Amino acid sequence: MTGASSPALVDRFGRVHTDLRLSLTDRCNLRCTYCMPAEGLTWLPRSEILTDDEVLRLVRIAVRRLGISKIRLTGGEPLLRRGLPELVTRIHQVDPRIGLSLTTNGIALARMASALHTAGLRRVNVSLDTLRRERYTAITRRDRLTDVVAGLRAAQAAGLNPVKINAVPVRGVNDDEIVDLTEFAIENGYRMRFIESMPLDAQQEWDRDSMISAEEILDRLGERFTLAPIERRGNAPAEEWRIVGTPSTVGVIASVTRAFCGSCDRVRLTADGQVRNCLFATEESDLRALLRGGAHDDAVEHAWRISVARKGPGHTINSATFRRPQRPMSAIGG
Ligand code: SAM
Ligand code: SF4
């Protein structure tokens, strides 16, 4: 997929970047407690959000000049982006071999899954932290559990494969549902993944004690299931296990306690056109200004390469010098 002559998007540690996390909006229709405050956030003005044509131009540069081969659409809530199926169609047309996936809260999936699959979307991750309606309403501050369950079903029926469920277990909130969520995934043919909570909430209330570590997640799973490790995950953030006696797998994304920065192949583009070389980066590179200033593709490519070249060795959550990024997760694109 890389243009024959284009060098890889590589940093000074030799990590090659092939995976683009593309945020399409910072807005959201939920207010998950580990992500943002009840009142929401000050959304970016519409004029600052990349237009579809600008997104397309950056995708072309990423795929044809920088060797990006996988694109995950995210946000905020990406299904809120107006005209999303048309945009997905156009991204798919840049190169149909792009592995195109989406991370969503699932609320609008029942309505959109089929159109998105037709447009070229292949895989979907749906965030679901609990199977209990009252608890779902408490965590997300919206009573939408039935919509998410319908969205999961619609995604599967539309042919999106695999359909993964992402859950962030938080102590005293939903950590007693690790087994129940996994059983739900097994019964319905979804793949379960648990994510360690990270200090990326807008209200800055994250604390290590409320995080459920990978070790604890695996202990809880081990009480009910026999897990067999799946050989190395390549660059994928999740460590995966086969659930013996079932066709299913379960994954754990241990960004805090088992950081995988050494094999990171991801680069991020925010909805307002800023390249971030890491989820935890404190600096960004303004590609939107270049686009709107009339820059040639060469200049945009160059700025993108410089940003990645400057990537640090890894996040420093576990050190005393850790500084949170200014943007919360929802404005970066998770
Ligand atoms: N709105 C979509 C969703 O919820 O799937 C996409 C954006 S959301 C920021 C992407 C993922 O980040 C979700 O799976 C969500 O659970 C996760 N997330 C949000 N805040 C987090 C935090 N503080 N720590 C760990 N994961 C978080
Ligand atoms: Fe919205 Fe996703 Fe954040 Fe929940 S985790 S508030 S769904 S952006």
mmCIF file of C-alpha atoms and ligand atoms in Angstrom:
data_model
loop_
_atom_site.group_PDB
_atom_site.id
_atom_site.type_symbol
_atom_site.label_atom_id
_atom_site.label_comp_id
_atom_site.label_asym_id
_atom_site.label_seq_id
_atom_site.Cartn_x
_atom_site.Cartn_y
_atom_site.Cartn_z
ATOM 1 C CA MET A 1 0.000 0.000 0.000
ATOM 2 C CA THR A 2 2.964 2.292 0.602
ATOM 3 C CA GLY A 3 3.982 4.102 -2.557
ATOM 4 C CA ALA A 4 6.957 2.128 -3.911
ATOM 5 C CA SER A 5 9.379 4.959 -3.251
ATOM 6 C CA SER A 6 7.963 6.353 -0.015
ATOM 7 C CA PRO A 7 9.967 5.621 3.099
ATOM 8 C CA ALA A 8 8.189 4.333 6.195
ATOM 9 C CA LEU A 9 6.902 6.667 8.877
ATOM 10 C CA VAL A 10 9.603 5.916 11.382
ATOM 11 C CA ASP A 11 10.770 7.475 14.643
ATOM 12 C CA ARG A 12 14.243 7.734 16.120
ATOM 13 C CA PHE A 13 13.815 4.427 17.932
ATOM 14 C CA GLY A 14 13.084 2.629 14.663
ATOM 15 C CA ARG A 15 9.380 2.130 15.332
ATOM 16 C CA VAL A 16 7.460 2.053 12.055
ATOM 17 C CA HIS A 17 4.022 3.670 12.160
ATOM 18 C CA THR A 18 1.305 2.056 10.077
ATOM 19 C CA ASP A 19 -1.795 2.601 12.221
ATOM 20 C CA LEU A 20 -3.673 5.926 12.154
ATOM 21 C CA ARG A 21 -6.217 6.812 14.857
ATOM 22 C CA LEU A 22 -8.385 9.367 13.128
ATOM 23 C CA SER A 23 -10.716 11.405 15.322
ATOM 24 C CA LEU A 24 -13.780 12.733 13.501
ATOM 25 C CA THR A 25 -15.310 14.808 16.291
ATOM 26 C CA ASP A 26 -14.673 15.713 19.914
ATOM 27 C CA ARG A 27 -18.409 15.720 20.680
ATOM 28 C CA CYS A 28 -20.216 12.951 22.503
ATOM 29 C CA ASN A 29 -23.743 11.951 23.429
ATOM 30 C CA LEU A 30 -22.648 10.131 26.602
ATOM 31 C CA ARG A 31 -20.842 11.472 29.651
ATOM 32 C CA CYS A 32 -18.878 8.454 30.897
ATOM 33 C CA THR A 33 -17.632 9.226 34.372
ATOM 34 C CA TYR A 34 -14.056 8.072 33.623
ATOM 35 C CA CYS A 35 -13.952 10.288 30.526
ATOM 36 C CA MET A 36 -15.731 13.596 31.028
ATOM 37 C CA PRO A 37 -17.797 15.609 33.533
ATOM 38 C CA ALA A 38 -21.613 15.535 33.711
ATOM 39 C CA GLU A 39 -21.917 18.898 31.994
ATOM 40 C CA GLY A 40 -19.784 17.752 29.049
ATOM 41 C CA LEU A 41 -16.903 19.808 27.671
ATOM 42 C CA THR A 42 -16.547 22.945 25.605
ATOM 43 C CA TRP A 43 -16.710 21.434 22.125
ATOM 44 C CA LEU A 44 -14.465 22.658 19.364
ATOM 45 C CA PRO A 45 -16.145 25.239 17.124
ATOM 46 C CA ARG A 46 -17.299 23.690 13.854
ATOM 47 C CA SER A 47 -14.961 25.927 11.859
ATOM 48 C CA GLU A 48 -11.977 24.302 13.579
ATOM 49 C CA ILE A 49 -13.004 20.743 12.704
ATOM 50 C CA LEU A 50 -11.492 19.346 9.525
ATOM 51 C CA THR A 51 -13.946 19.219 6.638
ATOM 52 C CA ASP A 52 -14.492 15.936 4.800
ATOM 53 C CA ASP A 53 -12.237 17.157 1.973
ATOM 54 C CA GLU A 54 -9.484 18.015 4.456
ATOM 55 C CA VAL A 55 -9.811 14.619 6.144
ATOM 56 C CA LEU A 56 -9.589 12.965 2.741
ATOM 57 C CA ARG A 57 -6.502 14.896 1.754
ATOM 58 C CA LEU A 58 -4.721 13.887 4.964
ATOM 59 C CA VAL A 59 -5.808 10.261 4.541
ATOM 60 C CA ARG A 60 -4.368 10.264 1.002
ATOM 61 C CA ILE A 61 -1.066 11.640 2.289
ATOM 62 C CA ALA A 62 -1.043 9.126 5.145
ATOM 63 C CA VAL A 63 -1.755 6.129 2.919
ATOM 64 C CA ARG A 64 0.095 7.034 -0.266
ATOM 65 C CA ARG A 65 3.146 8.792 1.169
ATOM 66 C CA LEU A 66 3.547 7.619 4.754
ATOM 67 C CA GLY A 67 2.684 3.940 4.552
ATOM 68 C CA ILE A 68 -0.370 3.979 6.796
ATOM 69 C CA SER A 69 -2.236 0.699 6.234
ATOM 70 C CA LYS A 70 -4.783 0.695 9.056
ATOM 71 C CA ILE A 71 -7.180 3.463 10.027
ATOM 72 C CA ARG A 72 -9.384 3.481 13.110
ATOM 73 C CA LEU A 73 -12.109 6.124 13.199
ATOM 74 C CA THR A 74 -12.802 7.471 16.650
ATOM 75 C CA GLY A 75 -13.727 10.550 18.670
ATOM 76 C CA GLY A 76 -15.568 11.794 20.804
ATOM 77 C CA GLU A 77 -18.368 9.747 19.337
ATOM 78 C CA PRO A 78 -17.582 9.191 15.647
ATOM 79 C CA LEU A 79 -21.163 8.184 14.763
ATOM 80 C CA LEU A 80 -22.151 11.803 15.501
ATOM 81 C CA ARG A 81 -20.155 12.990 12.491
ATOM 82 C CA ARG A 82 -22.640 14.183 9.884
ATOM 83 C CA GLY A 83 -22.485 12.211 6.628
ATOM 84 C CA LEU A 84 -20.278 9.503 8.127
ATOM 85 C CA PRO A 85 -21.174 6.715 5.632
ATOM 86 C CA GLU A 86 -20.247 9.000 2.716
ATOM 87 C CA LEU A 87 -16.957 9.912 4.384
ATOM 88 C CA VAL A 88 -16.213 6.217 5.035
ATOM 89 C CA THR A 89 -16.935 5.455 1.381
ATOM 90 C CA ARG A 90 -14.451 8.115 0.301
ATOM 91 C CA ILE A 91 -11.767 6.910 2.739
ATOM 92 C CA HIS A 92 -12.288 3.342 1.526
ATOM 93 C CA GLN A 93 -11.872 4.508 -2.058
ATOM 94 C CA VAL A 94 -8.442 5.995 -1.287
ATOM 95 C CA ASP A 95 -7.273 2.391 -1.088
ATOM 96 C CA PRO A 96 -9.728 -0.468 -0.517
ATOM 97 C CA ARG A 97 -6.942 -2.446 1.178
ATOM 98 C CA ILE A 98 -6.940 -0.081 4.167
ATOM 99 C CA GLY A 99 -8.074 -1.974 7.252
ATOM 100 C CA LEU A 100 -10.871 0.361 8.263
ATOM 101 C CA SER A 101 -12.307 0.107 11.774
ATOM 102 C CA LEU A 102 -14.296 2.236 14.213
ATOM 103 C CA THR A 103 -14.497 2.709 17.976
ATOM 104 C CA THR A 104 -17.947 3.788 19.155
ATOM 105 C CA ASN A 105 -20.240 3.889 22.141
ATOM 106 C CA GLY A 106 -22.680 1.979 19.921
ATOM 107 C CA ILE A 107 -25.761 4.111 20.538
ATOM 108 C CA ALA A 108 -26.377 4.858 16.859
ATOM 109 C CA LEU A 109 -25.029 1.581 15.491
ATOM 110 C CA ALA A 110 -28.390 -0.123 15.052
ATOM 111 C CA ARG A 111 -29.272 2.643 12.609
ATOM 112 C CA MET A 112 -25.886 2.907 10.887
ATOM 113 C CA ALA A 113 -24.073 -0.444 10.952
ATOM 114 C CA SER A 114 -25.337 -1.682 7.610
ATOM 115 C CA ALA A 115 -24.575 1.572 5.748
ATOM 116 C CA LEU A 116 -21.108 1.684 7.301
ATOM 117 C CA HIS A 117 -20.349 -1.877 6.258
ATOM 118 C CA THR A 118 -21.502 -1.137 2.720
ATOM 119 C CA ALA A 119 -19.266 1.957 2.776
ATOM 120 C CA GLY A 120 -16.190 -0.159 3.511
ATOM 121 C CA LEU A 121 -15.959 -0.363 7.298
ATOM 122 C CA ARG A 122 -14.726 -3.810 8.347
ATOM 123 C CA ARG A 123 -14.453 -3.973 12.121
ATOM 124 C CA VAL A 124 -15.976 -2.253 15.111
ATOM 125 C CA ASN A 125 -15.182 -1.866 18.805
ATOM 126 C CA VAL A 126 -18.156 -0.991 20.982
ATOM 127 C CA SER A 127 -17.692 0.406 24.464
ATOM 128 C CA LEU A 128 -19.849 -1.314 27.058
ATOM 129 C CA ASP A 129 -18.900 -1.320 30.731
ATOM 130 C CA THR A 130 -21.906 -3.046 32.280
ATOM 131 C CA LEU A 131 -24.918 -5.199 31.428
ATOM 132 C CA ARG A 132 -27.082 -3.665 34.144
ATOM 133 C CA ARG A 133 -29.339 -0.869 33.060
ATOM 134 C CA GLU A 134 -29.192 1.260 36.200
ATOM 135 C CA ARG A 135 -25.466 0.902 36.381
ATOM 136 C CA TYR A 136 -25.085 1.790 32.714
ATOM 137 C CA THR A 137 -27.099 4.946 33.353
ATOM 138 C CA ALA A 138 -24.915 5.796 36.349
ATOM 139 C CA ILE A 139 -21.652 5.265 34.447
ATOM 140 C CA THR A 140 -22.603 7.028 31.215
ATOM 141 C CA ARG A 141 -25.177 9.412 32.724
ATOM 142 C CA ARG A 142 -27.619 8.392 29.974
ATOM 143 C CA ASP A 143 -30.216 5.584 29.929
ATOM 144 C CA ARG A 144 -29.122 3.985 26.640
ATOM 145 C CA LEU A 145 -28.119 0.393 27.421
ATOM 146 C CA THR A 146 -30.787 -1.136 25.162
ATOM 147 C CA ASP A 147 -29.557 0.956 22.219
ATOM 148 C CA VAL A 148 -26.009 -0.303 22.682
ATOM 149 C CA VAL A 149 -27.100 -3.950 22.881
ATOM 150 C CA ALA A 150 -29.167 -3.441 19.702
ATOM 151 C CA GLY A 151 -26.155 -1.765 18.103
ATOM 152 C CA LEU A 152 -23.929 -4.753 18.862
ATOM 153 C CA ARG A 153 -26.466 -7.078 17.293
ATOM 154 C CA ALA A 154 -26.831 -4.878 14.224
ATOM 155 C CA ALA A 155 -23.064 -4.659 13.774
ATOM 156 C CA GLN A 156 -22.794 -8.428 13.746
ATOM 157 C CA ALA A 157 -25.780 -8.820 11.403
ATOM 158 C CA ALA A 158 -24.265 -6.256 9.036
ATOM 159 C CA GLY A 159 -21.135 -8.384 8.676
ATOM 160 C CA LEU A 160 -18.721 -6.276 10.711
ATOM 161 C CA ASN A 161 -16.209 -8.814 11.945
ATOM 162 C CA PRO A 162 -14.976 -9.056 14.586
ATOM 163 C CA VAL A 163 -17.297 -7.095 16.839
ATOM 164 C CA LYS A 164 -15.303 -6.308 19.959
ATOM 165 C CA ILE A 165 -16.558 -4.986 23.271
ATOM 166 C CA ASN A 166 -14.321 -2.566 25.173
ATOM 167 C CA ALA A 167 -14.865 -2.221 28.910
ATOM 168 C CA VAL A 168 -13.001 -0.082 31.422
ATOM 169 C CA PRO A 169 -13.363 -1.745 34.831
ATOM 170 C CA VAL A 170 -13.326 0.676 37.747
ATOM 171 C CA ARG A 171 -13.096 -0.438 41.372
ATOM 172 C CA GLY A 172 -16.410 -0.438 43.189
ATOM 173 C CA VAL A 173 -18.244 0.571 40.010
ATOM 174 C CA ASN A 174 -18.296 -2.389 37.603
ATOM 175 C CA ASP A 175 -15.335 -4.590 38.520
ATOM 176 C CA ASP A 176 -17.738 -7.303 39.688
ATOM 177 C CA GLU A 177 -18.907 -7.738 36.062
ATOM 178 C CA ILE A 178 -15.647 -8.854 34.461
ATOM 179 C CA VAL A 179 -16.858 -12.462 34.233
ATOM 180 C CA ASP A 180 -20.468 -11.528 33.299
ATOM 181 C CA LEU A 181 -19.334 -9.285 30.443
ATOM 182 C CA THR A 182 -17.033 -12.010 29.160
ATOM 183 C CA GLU A 183 -19.839 -14.589 29.288
ATOM 184 C CA PHE A 184 -22.118 -12.201 27.425
ATOM 185 C CA ALA A 185 -19.446 -11.811 24.736
ATOM 186 C CA ILE A 186 -18.915 -15.573 24.437
ATOM 187 C CA GLU A 187 -22.652 -16.265 24.185
ATOM 188 C CA ASN A 188 -23.144 -13.671 21.464
ATOM 189 C CA GLY A 189 -19.998 -14.152 19.396
ATOM 190 C CA TYR A 190 -18.343 -10.855 20.368
ATOM 191 C CA ARG A 191 -14.749 -10.488 21.554
ATOM 192 C CA MET A 192 -14.247 -9.021 24.993
ATOM 193 C CA ARG A 193 -11.438 -6.602 25.840
ATOM 194 C CA PHE A 194 -10.728 -4.906 29.123
ATOM 195 C CA ILE A 195 -8.834 -1.620 29.275
ATOM 196 C CA GLU A 196 -6.944 -0.330 32.300
ATOM 197 C CA SER A 197 -8.282 3.118 33.133
ATOM 198 C CA MET A 198 -5.818 5.879 32.334
ATOM 199 C CA PRO A 199 -5.244 9.410 33.624
ATOM 200 C CA LEU A 200 -6.942 10.930 30.590
ATOM 201 C CA ASP A 201 -10.288 11.975 32.064
ATOM 202 C CA ALA A 202 -11.129 15.636 31.555
ATOM 203 C CA GLN A 203 -11.976 16.196 35.210
ATOM 204 C CA GLN A 204 -8.589 14.804 36.332
ATOM 205 C CA GLU A 205 -10.036 12.497 38.966
ATOM 206 C CA TRP A 206 -8.193 9.331 37.892
ATOM 207 C CA ASP A 207 -6.422 7.571 40.720
ATOM 208 C CA ARG A 208 -4.367 4.434 40.643
ATOM 209 C CA ASP A 209 -6.359 2.727 43.401
ATOM 210 C CA SER A 210 -9.575 2.772 41.408
ATOM 211 C CA MET A 211 -7.872 1.325 38.328
ATOM 212 C CA ILE A 212 -8.287 -2.435 37.931
ATOM 213 C CA SER A 213 -4.919 -3.704 36.753
ATOM 214 C CA ALA A 214 -4.366 -6.375 34.112
ATOM 215 C CA GLU A 215 -3.246 -8.728 36.865
ATOM 216 C CA GLU A 216 -6.508 -8.288 38.748
ATOM 217 C CA ILE A 217 -8.555 -8.641 35.566
ATOM 218 C CA LEU A 218 -6.785 -11.908 34.780
ATOM 219 C CA ASP A 219 -7.260 -13.161 38.342
ATOM 220 C CA ARG A 220 -11.004 -12.542 38.120
ATOM 221 C CA LEU A 221 -11.205 -14.237 34.720
ATOM 222 C CA GLY A 222 -9.138 -17.145 36.032
ATOM 223 C CA GLU A 223 -11.759 -17.867 38.697
ATOM 224 C CA ARG A 224 -14.247 -18.778 35.968
ATOM 225 C CA PHE A 225 -12.318 -19.579 32.777
ATOM 226 C CA THR A 226 -9.178 -21.368 31.685
ATOM 227 C CA LEU A 227 -7.150 -18.970 29.573
ATOM 228 C CA ALA A 228 -4.467 -19.985 27.094
ATOM 229 C CA PRO A 229 -2.131 -17.218 25.921
ATOM 230 C CA ILE A 230 -2.178 -16.463 22.219
ATOM 231 C CA GLU A 231 1.280 -16.076 20.718
ATOM 232 C CA ARG A 232 2.676 -12.563 20.466
ATOM 233 C CA ARG A 233 0.330 -9.793 19.550
ATOM 234 C CA GLY A 234 2.662 -7.977 17.126
ATOM 235 C CA ASN A 235 2.017 -4.265 17.531
ATOM 236 C CA ALA A 236 -1.521 -4.640 18.848
ATOM 237 C CA PRO A 237 -2.134 -2.991 22.224
ATOM 238 C CA ALA A 238 -4.152 -5.928 23.589
ATOM 239 C CA GLU A 239 -2.632 -9.079 25.041
ATOM 240 C CA GLU A 240 -5.002 -11.861 24.024
ATOM 241 C CA TRP A 241 -6.012 -15.195 25.502
ATOM 242 C CA ARG A 242 -8.057 -18.040 24.132
ATOM 243 C CA ILE A 243 -10.915 -19.003 26.444
ATOM 244 C CA VAL A 244 -10.512 -22.771 26.579
ATOM 245 C CA GLY A 245 -13.642 -24.703 25.673
ATOM 246 C CA THR A 246 -15.133 -21.794 23.756
ATOM 247 C CA PRO A 247 -14.465 -20.279 20.327
ATOM 248 C CA SER A 248 -13.801 -16.929 22.028
ATOM 249 C CA THR A 249 -10.839 -14.839 23.024
ATOM 250 C CA VAL A 250 -10.409 -12.154 25.650
ATOM 251 C CA GLY A 251 -7.971 -9.271 25.526
ATOM 252 C CA VAL A 252 -6.479 -6.906 28.076
ATOM 253 C CA ILE A 253 -5.056 -3.499 27.232
ATOM 254 C CA ALA A 254 -2.683 -2.781 30.084
ATOM 255 C CA SER A 255 -1.484 0.674 29.108
ATOM 256 C CA VAL A 256 -0.532 1.528 32.693
ATOM 257 C CA THR A 257 0.896 -1.610 34.276
ATOM 258 C CA ARG A 258 2.301 -3.358 31.191
ATOM 259 C CA ALA A 259 3.022 -0.490 28.829
ATOM 260 C CA PHE A 260 3.614 -1.538 25.225
ATOM 261 C CA CYS A 261 5.255 1.688 24.019
ATOM 262 C CA GLY A 262 8.308 -0.167 22.684
ATOM 263 C CA SER A 263 6.254 -1.708 19.893
ATOM 264 C CA CYS A 264 3.883 1.206 19.281
ATOM 265 C CA ASP A 265 2.933 1.684 15.612
ATOM 266 C CA ARG A 266 0.202 4.276 16.171
ATOM 267 C CA VAL A 267 -0.063 7.935 15.272
ATOM 268 C CA ARG A 268 -3.082 10.122 15.963
ATOM 269 C CA LEU A 269 -4.855 12.891 14.143
ATOM 270 C CA THR A 270 -7.322 14.991 16.137
ATOM 271 C CA ALA A 271 -10.624 16.217 14.721
ATOM 272 C CA ASP A 272 -9.085 19.691 14.384
ATOM 273 C CA GLY A 273 -6.149 18.438 12.369
ATOM 274 C CA GLN A 274 -3.357 18.132 14.922
ATOM 275 C CA VAL A 275 -0.935 15.228 14.647
ATOM 276 C CA ARG A 276 -0.131 13.640 17.994
ATOM 277 C CA ASN A 277 2.663 11.111 18.083
ATOM 278 C CA CYS A 278 1.325 9.567 21.325
ATOM 279 C CA LEU A 279 -1.870 9.453 23.385
ATOM 280 C CA PHE A 280 0.161 11.088 26.135
ATOM 281 C CA ALA A 281 2.017 13.599 23.939
ATOM 282 C CA THR A 282 2.192 17.137 25.280
ATOM 283 C CA GLU A 283 2.997 18.596 21.864
ATOM 284 C CA GLU A 284 1.055 18.575 18.613
ATOM 285 C CA SER A 285 1.776 19.452 15.019
ATOM 286 C CA ASP A 286 -0.772 21.656 13.261
ATOM 287 C CA LEU A 287 -1.567 20.129 9.877
ATOM 288 C CA ARG A 288 -4.825 22.050 9.559
ATOM 289 C CA ALA A 289 -2.902 25.348 9.485
ATOM 290 C CA LEU A 290 -0.759 23.956 6.681
ATOM 291 C CA LEU A 291 -3.787 22.779 4.707
ATOM 292 C CA ARG A 292 -5.645 26.052 5.133
ATOM 293 C CA GLY A 293 -2.479 28.058 4.428
ATOM 294 C CA GLY A 294 -2.211 26.487 0.972
ATOM 295 C CA ALA A 295 0.728 24.172 1.712
ATOM 296 C CA HIS A 296 1.775 21.548 -0.833
ATOM 297 C CA ASP A 297 1.419 17.862 0.087
ATOM 298 C CA ASP A 298 5.228 17.708 0.416
ATOM 299 C CA ALA A 299 5.117 20.213 3.288
ATOM 300 C CA VAL A 300 2.283 18.364 5.036
ATOM 301 C CA GLU A 301 4.123 15.054 4.671
ATOM 302 C CA HIS A 302 7.299 16.651 6.031
ATOM 303 C CA ALA A 303 5.540 18.091 9.111
ATOM 304 C CA TRP A 304 3.933 14.714 9.797
ATOM 305 C CA ARG A 305 7.266 12.905 9.530
ATOM 306 C CA ILE A 306 8.961 15.418 11.848
ATOM 307 C CA SER A 307 6.221 14.962 14.441
ATOM 308 C CA VAL A 308 6.657 11.177 14.435
ATOM 309 C CA ALA A 309 10.447 11.410 14.391
ATOM 310 C CA ARG A 310 10.224 13.362 17.665
ATOM 311 C CA LYS A 311 8.141 10.722 19.442
ATOM 312 C CA GLY A 312 9.408 9.897 22.927
ATOM 313 C CA PRO A 313 10.354 6.382 24.010
ATOM 314 C CA GLY A 314 7.151 5.901 25.988
ATOM 315 C CA HIS A 315 4.650 7.417 28.399
ATOM 316 C CA THR A 316 5.724 8.237 31.935
ATOM 317 C CA ILE A 317 2.495 7.530 33.848
ATOM 318 C CA ASN A 318 4.462 5.468 36.344
ATOM 319 C CA SER A 319 7.076 8.142 37.055
ATOM 320 C CA ALA A 320 7.001 11.207 39.282
ATOM 321 C CA THR A 321 7.653 13.447 36.275
ATOM 322 C CA PHE A 322 4.400 12.437 34.525
ATOM 323 C CA ARG A 323 2.525 15.354 33.014
ATOM 324 C CA ARG A 324 -1.005 14.840 31.705
ATOM 325 C CA PRO A 325 -1.632 15.887 28.143
ATOM 326 C CA GLN A 326 -3.738 19.038 27.921
ATOM 327 C CA ARG A 327 -6.442 17.345 25.915
ATOM 328 C CA PRO A 328 -8.629 14.690 27.523
ATOM 329 C CA MET A 329 -9.104 11.327 25.817
ATOM 330 C CA SER A 330 -12.344 12.377 24.117
ATOM 331 C CA ALA A 331 -10.643 15.316 22.381
ATOM 332 C CA ILE A 332 -7.596 13.280 21.340
ATOM 333 C CA GLY A 333 -9.404 10.274 19.961
ATOM 334 C CA GLY A 334 -9.163 7.092 22.003
HETATM 335 N N1 SAM B 1 -16.940 7.419 22.118
HETATM 336 C C1 SAM B 1 -16.314 6.266 21.616
HETATM 337 C C2 SAM B 1 -16.312 5.145 22.631
HETATM 338 O O1 SAM B 1 -16.636 5.387 23.801
HETATM 339 O O2 SAM B 1 -16.005 4.022 22.242
HETATM 340 C C3 SAM B 1 -14.908 6.492 21.105
HETATM 341 C C4 SAM B 1 -14.030 7.393 21.906
HETATM 342 S S1 SAM B 1 -13.607 6.803 23.527
HETATM 343 C C5 SAM B 1 -12.573 8.090 24.099
HETATM 344 C C6 SAM B 1 -12.519 5.461 23.096
HETATM 345 C C7 SAM B 1 -12.251 4.461 24.189
HETATM 346 O O3 SAM B 1 -11.578 5.117 25.229
HETATM 347 C C8 SAM B 1 -13.495 3.842 24.807
HETATM 348 O O4 SAM B 1 -13.382 2.433 24.762
HETATM 349 C C9 SAM B 1 -13.489 4.333 26.229
HETATM 350 O O5 SAM B 1 -14.018 3.387 27.117
HETATM 351 C C10 SAM B 1 -12.018 4.576 26.453
HETATM 352 N N2 SAM B 1 -11.720 5.535 27.518
HETATM 353 C C11 SAM B 1 -12.263 6.753 27.734
HETATM 354 N N3 SAM B 1 -11.703 7.338 28.805
HETATM 355 C C12 SAM B 1 -10.788 6.468 29.288
HETATM 356 C C13 SAM B 1 -9.869 6.482 30.376
HETATM 357 N N4 SAM B 1 -9.788 7.512 31.213
HETATM 358 N N5 SAM B 1 -9.060 5.407 30.542
HETATM 359 C C14 SAM B 1 -9.138 4.333 29.716
HETATM 360 N N6 SAM B 1 -9.967 4.270 28.658
HETATM 361 C C15 SAM B 1 -10.791 5.321 28.461
HETATM 362 FE FE1 SF4 B 2 -18.189 9.607 25.025
HETATM 363 FE FE2 SF4 B 2 -16.583 7.550 24.509
HETATM 364 FE FE3 SF4 B 2 -15.940 9.410 26.383
HETATM 365 FE FE4 SF4 B 2 -17.946 7.748 26.865
HETATM 366 S S1 SF4 B 2 -15.784 7.167 26.559
HETATM 367 S S2 SF4 B 2 -17.976 9.984 27.191
HETATM 368 S S3 SF4 B 2 -18.806 7.457 24.882
HETATM 369 S S4 SF4 B 2 -16.085 9.730 24.220
#
